[in-house]
Coordinates of C-alpha atoms and ligand atoms in Angstrom, one line a residue:
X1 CA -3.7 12.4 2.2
X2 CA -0.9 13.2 0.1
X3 CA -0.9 10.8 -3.3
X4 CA 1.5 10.5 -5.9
X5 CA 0.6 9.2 -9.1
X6 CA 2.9 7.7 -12.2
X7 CA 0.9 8.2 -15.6
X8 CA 0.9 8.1 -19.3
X9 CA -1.6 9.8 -21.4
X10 CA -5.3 9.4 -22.3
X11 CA -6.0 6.1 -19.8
X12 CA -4.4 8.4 -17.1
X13 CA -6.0 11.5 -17.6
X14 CA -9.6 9.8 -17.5
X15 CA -8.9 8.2 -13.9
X16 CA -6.7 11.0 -12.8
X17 CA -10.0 13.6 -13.3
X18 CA -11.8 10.4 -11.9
X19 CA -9.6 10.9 -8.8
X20 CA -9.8 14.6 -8.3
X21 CA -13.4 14.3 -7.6
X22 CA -12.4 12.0 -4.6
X23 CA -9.6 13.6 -3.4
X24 CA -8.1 17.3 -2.9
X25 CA -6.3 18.0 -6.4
X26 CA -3.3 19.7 -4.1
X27 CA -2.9 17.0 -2.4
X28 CA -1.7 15.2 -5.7
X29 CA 1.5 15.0 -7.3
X30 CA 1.7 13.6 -11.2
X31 CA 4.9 12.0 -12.7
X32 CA 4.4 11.8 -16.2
X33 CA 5.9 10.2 -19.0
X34 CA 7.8 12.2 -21.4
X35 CA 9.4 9.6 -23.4
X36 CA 7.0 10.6 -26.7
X37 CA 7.8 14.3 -26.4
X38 CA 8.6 15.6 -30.1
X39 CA 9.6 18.7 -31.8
X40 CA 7.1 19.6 -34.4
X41 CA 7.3 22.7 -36.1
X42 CA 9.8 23.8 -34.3
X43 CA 7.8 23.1 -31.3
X44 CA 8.4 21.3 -27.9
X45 CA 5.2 19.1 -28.2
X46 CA 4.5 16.8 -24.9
X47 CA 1.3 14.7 -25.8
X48 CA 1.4 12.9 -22.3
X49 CA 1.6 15.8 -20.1
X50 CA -0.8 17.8 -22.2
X51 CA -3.5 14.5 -22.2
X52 CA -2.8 14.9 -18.3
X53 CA -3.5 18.6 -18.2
X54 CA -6.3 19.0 -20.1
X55 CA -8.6 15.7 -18.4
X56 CA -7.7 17.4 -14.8
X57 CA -8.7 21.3 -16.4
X58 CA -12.1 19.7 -17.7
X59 CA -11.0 20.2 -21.7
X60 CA -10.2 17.7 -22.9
X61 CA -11.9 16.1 -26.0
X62 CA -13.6 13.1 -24.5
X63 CA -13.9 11.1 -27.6
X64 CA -10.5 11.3 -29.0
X65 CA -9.4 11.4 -25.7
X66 CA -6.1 13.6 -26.9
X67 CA -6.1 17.2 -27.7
X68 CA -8.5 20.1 -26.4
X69 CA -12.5 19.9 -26.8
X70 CA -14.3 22.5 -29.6
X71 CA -10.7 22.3 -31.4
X72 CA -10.4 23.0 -35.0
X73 CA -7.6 21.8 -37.0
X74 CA -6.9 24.8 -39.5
X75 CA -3.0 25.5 -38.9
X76 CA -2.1 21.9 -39.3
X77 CA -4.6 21.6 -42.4
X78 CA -2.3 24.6 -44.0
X79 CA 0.5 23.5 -43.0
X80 CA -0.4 20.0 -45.2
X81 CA -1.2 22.3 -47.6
X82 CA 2.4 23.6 -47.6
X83 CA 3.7 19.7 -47.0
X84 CA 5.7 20.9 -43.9
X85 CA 7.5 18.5 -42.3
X86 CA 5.6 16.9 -39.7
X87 CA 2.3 17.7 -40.3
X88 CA 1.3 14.5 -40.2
X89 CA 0.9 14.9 -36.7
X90 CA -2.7 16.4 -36.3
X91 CA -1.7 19.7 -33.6
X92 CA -5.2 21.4 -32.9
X93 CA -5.3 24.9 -33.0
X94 CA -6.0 25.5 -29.2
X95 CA -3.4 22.8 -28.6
X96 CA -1.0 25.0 -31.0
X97 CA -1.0 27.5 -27.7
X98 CA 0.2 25.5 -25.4
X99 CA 3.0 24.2 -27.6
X100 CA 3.8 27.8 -28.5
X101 CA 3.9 29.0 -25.2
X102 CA 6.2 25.7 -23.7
X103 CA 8.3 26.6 -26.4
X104 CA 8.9 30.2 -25.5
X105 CA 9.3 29.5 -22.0
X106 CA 12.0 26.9 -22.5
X107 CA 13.9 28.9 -25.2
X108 CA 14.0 31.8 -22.6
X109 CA 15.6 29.3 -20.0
X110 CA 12.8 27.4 -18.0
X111 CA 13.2 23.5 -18.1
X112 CA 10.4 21.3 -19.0
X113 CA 9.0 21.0 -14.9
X114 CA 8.9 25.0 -14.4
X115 CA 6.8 24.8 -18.0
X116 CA 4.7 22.1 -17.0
X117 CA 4.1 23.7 -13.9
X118 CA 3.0 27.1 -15.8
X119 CA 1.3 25.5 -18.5
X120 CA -1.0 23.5 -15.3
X121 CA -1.4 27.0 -13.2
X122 CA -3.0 29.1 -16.7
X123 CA -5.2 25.9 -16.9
X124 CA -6.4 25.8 -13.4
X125 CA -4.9 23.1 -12.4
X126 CA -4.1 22.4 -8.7
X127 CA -2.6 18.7 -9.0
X128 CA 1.4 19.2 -9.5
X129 CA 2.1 18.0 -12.4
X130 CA 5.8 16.6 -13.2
X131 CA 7.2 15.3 -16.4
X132 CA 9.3 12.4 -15.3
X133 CA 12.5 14.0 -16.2
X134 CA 13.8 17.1 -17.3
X135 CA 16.3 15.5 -19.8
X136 CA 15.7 14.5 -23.4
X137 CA 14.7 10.9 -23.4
X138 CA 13.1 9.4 -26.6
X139 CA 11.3 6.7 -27.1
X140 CA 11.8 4.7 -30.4
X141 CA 10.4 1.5 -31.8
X142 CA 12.7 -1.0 -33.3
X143 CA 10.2 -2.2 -36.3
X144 CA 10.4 -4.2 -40.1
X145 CA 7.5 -2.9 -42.8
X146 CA 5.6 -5.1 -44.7
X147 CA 8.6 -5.4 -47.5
X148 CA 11.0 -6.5 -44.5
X149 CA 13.0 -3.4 -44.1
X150 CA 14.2 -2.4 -40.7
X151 CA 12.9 1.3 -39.4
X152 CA 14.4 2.9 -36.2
X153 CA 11.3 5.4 -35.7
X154 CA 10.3 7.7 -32.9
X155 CA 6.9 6.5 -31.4
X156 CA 5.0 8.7 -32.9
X157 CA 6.1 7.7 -36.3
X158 CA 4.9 4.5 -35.6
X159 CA 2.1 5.4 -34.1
X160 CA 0.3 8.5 -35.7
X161 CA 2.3 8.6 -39.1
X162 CA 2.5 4.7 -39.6
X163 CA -0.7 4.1 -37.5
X164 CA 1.4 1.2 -36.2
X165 CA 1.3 -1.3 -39.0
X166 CA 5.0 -2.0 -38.5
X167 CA 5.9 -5.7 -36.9
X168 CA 7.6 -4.2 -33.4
X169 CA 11.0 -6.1 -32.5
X170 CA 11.7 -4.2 -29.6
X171 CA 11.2 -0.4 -28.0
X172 CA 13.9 2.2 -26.8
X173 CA 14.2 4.8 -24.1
X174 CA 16.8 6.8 -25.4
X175 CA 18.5 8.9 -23.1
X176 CA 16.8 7.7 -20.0
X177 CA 20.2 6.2 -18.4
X178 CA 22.1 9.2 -18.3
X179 CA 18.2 11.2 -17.3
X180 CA 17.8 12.4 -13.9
X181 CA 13.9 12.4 -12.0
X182 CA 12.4 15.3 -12.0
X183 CA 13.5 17.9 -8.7
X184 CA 10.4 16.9 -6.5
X185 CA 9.6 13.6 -8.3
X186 CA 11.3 10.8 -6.3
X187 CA 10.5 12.8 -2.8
X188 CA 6.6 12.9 -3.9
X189 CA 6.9 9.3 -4.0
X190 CA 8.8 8.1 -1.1
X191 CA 6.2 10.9 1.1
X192 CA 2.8 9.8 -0.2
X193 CA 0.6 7.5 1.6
X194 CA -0.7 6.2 -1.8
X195 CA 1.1 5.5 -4.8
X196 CA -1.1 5.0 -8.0
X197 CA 0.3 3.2 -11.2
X198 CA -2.2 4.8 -13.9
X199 CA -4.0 2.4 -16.3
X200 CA -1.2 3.7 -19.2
X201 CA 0.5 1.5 -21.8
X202 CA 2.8 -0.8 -19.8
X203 CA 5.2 -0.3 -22.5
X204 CA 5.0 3.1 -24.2
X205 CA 4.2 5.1 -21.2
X206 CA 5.0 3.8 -17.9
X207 CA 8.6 2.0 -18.4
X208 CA 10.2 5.2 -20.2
X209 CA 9.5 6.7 -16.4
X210 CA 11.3 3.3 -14.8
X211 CA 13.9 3.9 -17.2
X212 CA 14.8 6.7 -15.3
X213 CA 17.1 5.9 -13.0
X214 CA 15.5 5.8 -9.4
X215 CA 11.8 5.5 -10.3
X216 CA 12.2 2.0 -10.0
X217 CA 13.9 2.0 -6.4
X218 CA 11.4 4.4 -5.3
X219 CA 8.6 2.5 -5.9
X220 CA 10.3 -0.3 -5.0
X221 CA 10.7 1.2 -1.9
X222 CA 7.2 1.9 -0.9
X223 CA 5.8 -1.4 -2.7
X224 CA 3.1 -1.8 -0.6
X225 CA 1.4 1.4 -0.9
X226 CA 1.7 0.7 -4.5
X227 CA -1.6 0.1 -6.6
X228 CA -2.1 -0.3 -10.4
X229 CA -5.0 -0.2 -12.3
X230 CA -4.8 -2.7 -15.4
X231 CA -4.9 -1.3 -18.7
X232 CA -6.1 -4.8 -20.0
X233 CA -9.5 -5.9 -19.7
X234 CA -10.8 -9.1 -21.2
X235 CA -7.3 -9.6 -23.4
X236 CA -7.4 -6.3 -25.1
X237 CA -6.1 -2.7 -24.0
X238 CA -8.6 0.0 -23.0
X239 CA -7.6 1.8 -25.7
X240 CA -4.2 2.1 -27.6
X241 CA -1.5 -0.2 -29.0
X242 CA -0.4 -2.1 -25.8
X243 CA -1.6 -5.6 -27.6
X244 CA 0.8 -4.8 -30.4
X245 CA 3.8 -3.9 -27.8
X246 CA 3.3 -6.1 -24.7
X247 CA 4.4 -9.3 -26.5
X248 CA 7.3 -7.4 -27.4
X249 CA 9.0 -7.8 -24.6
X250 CA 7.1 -11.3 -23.6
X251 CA 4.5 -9.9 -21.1
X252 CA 1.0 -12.0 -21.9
X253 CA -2.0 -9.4 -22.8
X254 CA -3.9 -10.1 -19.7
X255 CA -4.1 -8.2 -16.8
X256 CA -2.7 -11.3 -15.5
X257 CA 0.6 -10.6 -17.9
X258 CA 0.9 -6.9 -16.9
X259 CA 0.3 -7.6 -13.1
X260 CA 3.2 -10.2 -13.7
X261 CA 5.5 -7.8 -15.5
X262 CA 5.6 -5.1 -12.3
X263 CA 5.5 -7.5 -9.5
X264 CA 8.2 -9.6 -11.2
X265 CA 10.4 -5.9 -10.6
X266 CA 9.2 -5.7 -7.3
X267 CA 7.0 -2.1 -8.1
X268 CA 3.8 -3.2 -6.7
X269 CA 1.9 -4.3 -3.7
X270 CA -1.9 -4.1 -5.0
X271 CA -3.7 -4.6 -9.1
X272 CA -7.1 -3.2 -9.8
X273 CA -8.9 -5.6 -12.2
X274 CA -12.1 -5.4 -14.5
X275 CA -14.9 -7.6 -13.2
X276 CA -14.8 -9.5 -16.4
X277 CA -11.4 -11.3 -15.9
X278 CA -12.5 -12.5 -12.3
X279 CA -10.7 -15.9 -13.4
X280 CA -7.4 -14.3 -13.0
X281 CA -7.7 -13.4 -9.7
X282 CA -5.7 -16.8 -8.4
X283 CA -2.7 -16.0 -10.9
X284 CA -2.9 -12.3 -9.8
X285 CA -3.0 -13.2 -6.1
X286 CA 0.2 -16.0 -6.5
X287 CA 1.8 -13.0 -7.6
X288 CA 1.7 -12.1 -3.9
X289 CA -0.7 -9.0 -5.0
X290 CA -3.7 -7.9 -3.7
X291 CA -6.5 -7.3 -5.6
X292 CA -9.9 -5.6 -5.8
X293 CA -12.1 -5.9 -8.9
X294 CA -14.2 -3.4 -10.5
X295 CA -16.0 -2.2 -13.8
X296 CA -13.2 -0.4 -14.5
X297 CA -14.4 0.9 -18.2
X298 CA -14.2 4.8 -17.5
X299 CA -17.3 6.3 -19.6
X300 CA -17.4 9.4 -17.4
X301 CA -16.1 11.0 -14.6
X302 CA -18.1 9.2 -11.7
X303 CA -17.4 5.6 -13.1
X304 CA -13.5 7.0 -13.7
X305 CA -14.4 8.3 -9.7
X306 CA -15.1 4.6 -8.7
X307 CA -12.3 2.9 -10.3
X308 CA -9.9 5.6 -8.4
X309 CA -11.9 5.6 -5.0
X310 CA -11.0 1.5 -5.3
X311 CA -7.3 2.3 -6.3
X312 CA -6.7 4.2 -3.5
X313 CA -8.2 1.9 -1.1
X314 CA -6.3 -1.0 -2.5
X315 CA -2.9 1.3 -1.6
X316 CA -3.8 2.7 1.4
X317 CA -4.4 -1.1 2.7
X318 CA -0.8 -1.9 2.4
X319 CA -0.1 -0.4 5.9
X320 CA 2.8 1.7 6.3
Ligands
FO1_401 N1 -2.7 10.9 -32.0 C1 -3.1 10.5 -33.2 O1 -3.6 9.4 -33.3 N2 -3.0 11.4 -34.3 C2 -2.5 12.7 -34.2 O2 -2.5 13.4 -35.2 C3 -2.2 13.1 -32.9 C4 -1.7 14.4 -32.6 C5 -1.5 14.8 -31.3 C6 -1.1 16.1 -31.1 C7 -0.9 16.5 -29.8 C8 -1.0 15.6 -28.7 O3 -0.8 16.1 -27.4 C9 -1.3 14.3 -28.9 C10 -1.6 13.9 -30.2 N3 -1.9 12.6 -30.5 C11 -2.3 12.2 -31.8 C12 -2.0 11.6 -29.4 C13 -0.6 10.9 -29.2 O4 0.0 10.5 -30.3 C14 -0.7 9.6 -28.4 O5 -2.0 9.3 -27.9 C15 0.2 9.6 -27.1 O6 1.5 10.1 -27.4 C16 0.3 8.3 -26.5 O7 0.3 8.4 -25.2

């Protein structure tokens, strides 16, 4: 059964290595968001593509959920030591390797999807993985600080550097309009008989993919074989800053709120909830969704193996 899948970082990684031990990994296609991409160190760093790579390769660092397992931090600790720009952003060495070796592939010519796709193959994995574009596109967070200055910061600033204490007025995908899908991404959708929305920020990792143009048709498109697995449960993210950016752009932190915010686009046809937030099945349902309910808390790889196993049920039920 040939499954595409639109994804973020750390949520999606958990329930994508959840799905591989479902389904054949070759039989999945990944669109992930690239809208936090940064150059650090002169490095093309891609934290959501990596997050993806390592949970389907088996290394990634379970508790952080980011970054490789076993990792030491020493290049980044002597790089504080020199007070380089932008070593505020923790890179691991292990995680150095990969960014080292994107780098050198782009700078000799390959774009971001043949890097991806050579970064995934040295890892061993057998999912195709595809950033959501191949274009710069930059996400940045429209904030005030605590003295009531206006900041225009990249979302990692606000995120890692800031640790988002800044009061968010608004979020920007800069570059998307004039971005182009990924070769291979829009076709993976419109052929696979399930379509999974990833439990990923609503906000700072799946709409910098829909500001793509043609994601949004696409899925669109195939609505009914689309299923999403809320990132909310019980009123607060999984992990992560959604609570901090949903009401940003009016969406209600509920899985009720988020369910709300794709079907009012159209994008989906089915919403995985947790078991605790069973009173917002009505709302969910006079969305004209269906809907399955699950513990969808993903401590390991079988309970992230259950929550995709009821995913893919949920879009495979929307006929053809
Ligand atoms: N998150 C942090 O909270 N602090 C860091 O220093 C940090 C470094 C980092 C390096 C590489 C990478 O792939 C991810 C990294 N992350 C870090 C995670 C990242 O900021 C976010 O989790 C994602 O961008 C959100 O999807």
């Amino acid at each position: 059964m040939k499954i595409a899948a639109v994804a973020g970082g750390v949520g999606a990684g958990k329930f994508l290595r959840g799905l591989i031990q479902i389904v054949s990994p070759t039989e999945l296609t990944v669109i992930v968001n690239t809208g936090d991409d940064m150059e650090v160190h002169g490095l093309h760093v891609s934290p959501d593509l990596d997050s993806v790579t390592y949970w389907l390769a088996g290394v990634a660092d379970r508790e952080r959920g980011w970054g490789r397992a076993d990792e030491t931090f020493r290049a980044t600790e002597q790089l504080r030591e020199f007070h380089a720009d932008g070593s505020w952003f923790g890179i691991g060495d292990l995680d150095l390797a990969t960014h080292l070796f994107r780098t050198r592939l782009m700078a000799a010519g390959e774009r971001l999807t043949g890097a991806t796709a050579a970064i995934a193959e040295r890892f061993g994995v057998e999912a195709r993985l595809l950033p959501m574009t191949d274009y710069p596109v930059t996400t940045r967070v429209d904030a005030v600080d605590q003295a009531g200055d206006t900041l225009d910061l990249h979302f990692q600033e606000y995120w890692v550097k800031r640790g988002a204490r800044d009061d968010v007025k608004g979020v920007r995908f800069v570059g998307a309009a004039t971005a182009s899908p990924a070769p291979g991404a829009l076709e993976a959708i419109a052929s696979a008989e399930a379509i999974l929305l990833c439990p990923s920020n609503p906000i700072a990792s799946i709409d910098p993919i829909l500001a793509v143009p043609g994601f949004a048709a696409a899925l669109a498109a195939r609505r009914e074989r689309v299923a999403g697995v809320s990132p909310i449960v019980g009123g607060a993210p999984l992990r992560g800053m959604a609570d901090k950016l949903l009401p940003t752009a009016g969406v209600e932190v509920s899985a009720a709120g988020v369910a709300a915010y794709y079907a009012g686009r159209g994008l989906i046809g089915g919403w995985v909830i947790d078991e605790t937030d069973t009173a917002l099945e009505p709302r969910i349902e006079a969305l004209g969704l269906r809907t399955l309910m699950t513990d969808t808390i993903m401590v390991d790889d079988e309970a992230a193996a259950r929550v995709a196993r009821v995913a893919l049920a949920l879009a495979v039920a929307g006929g053809s």
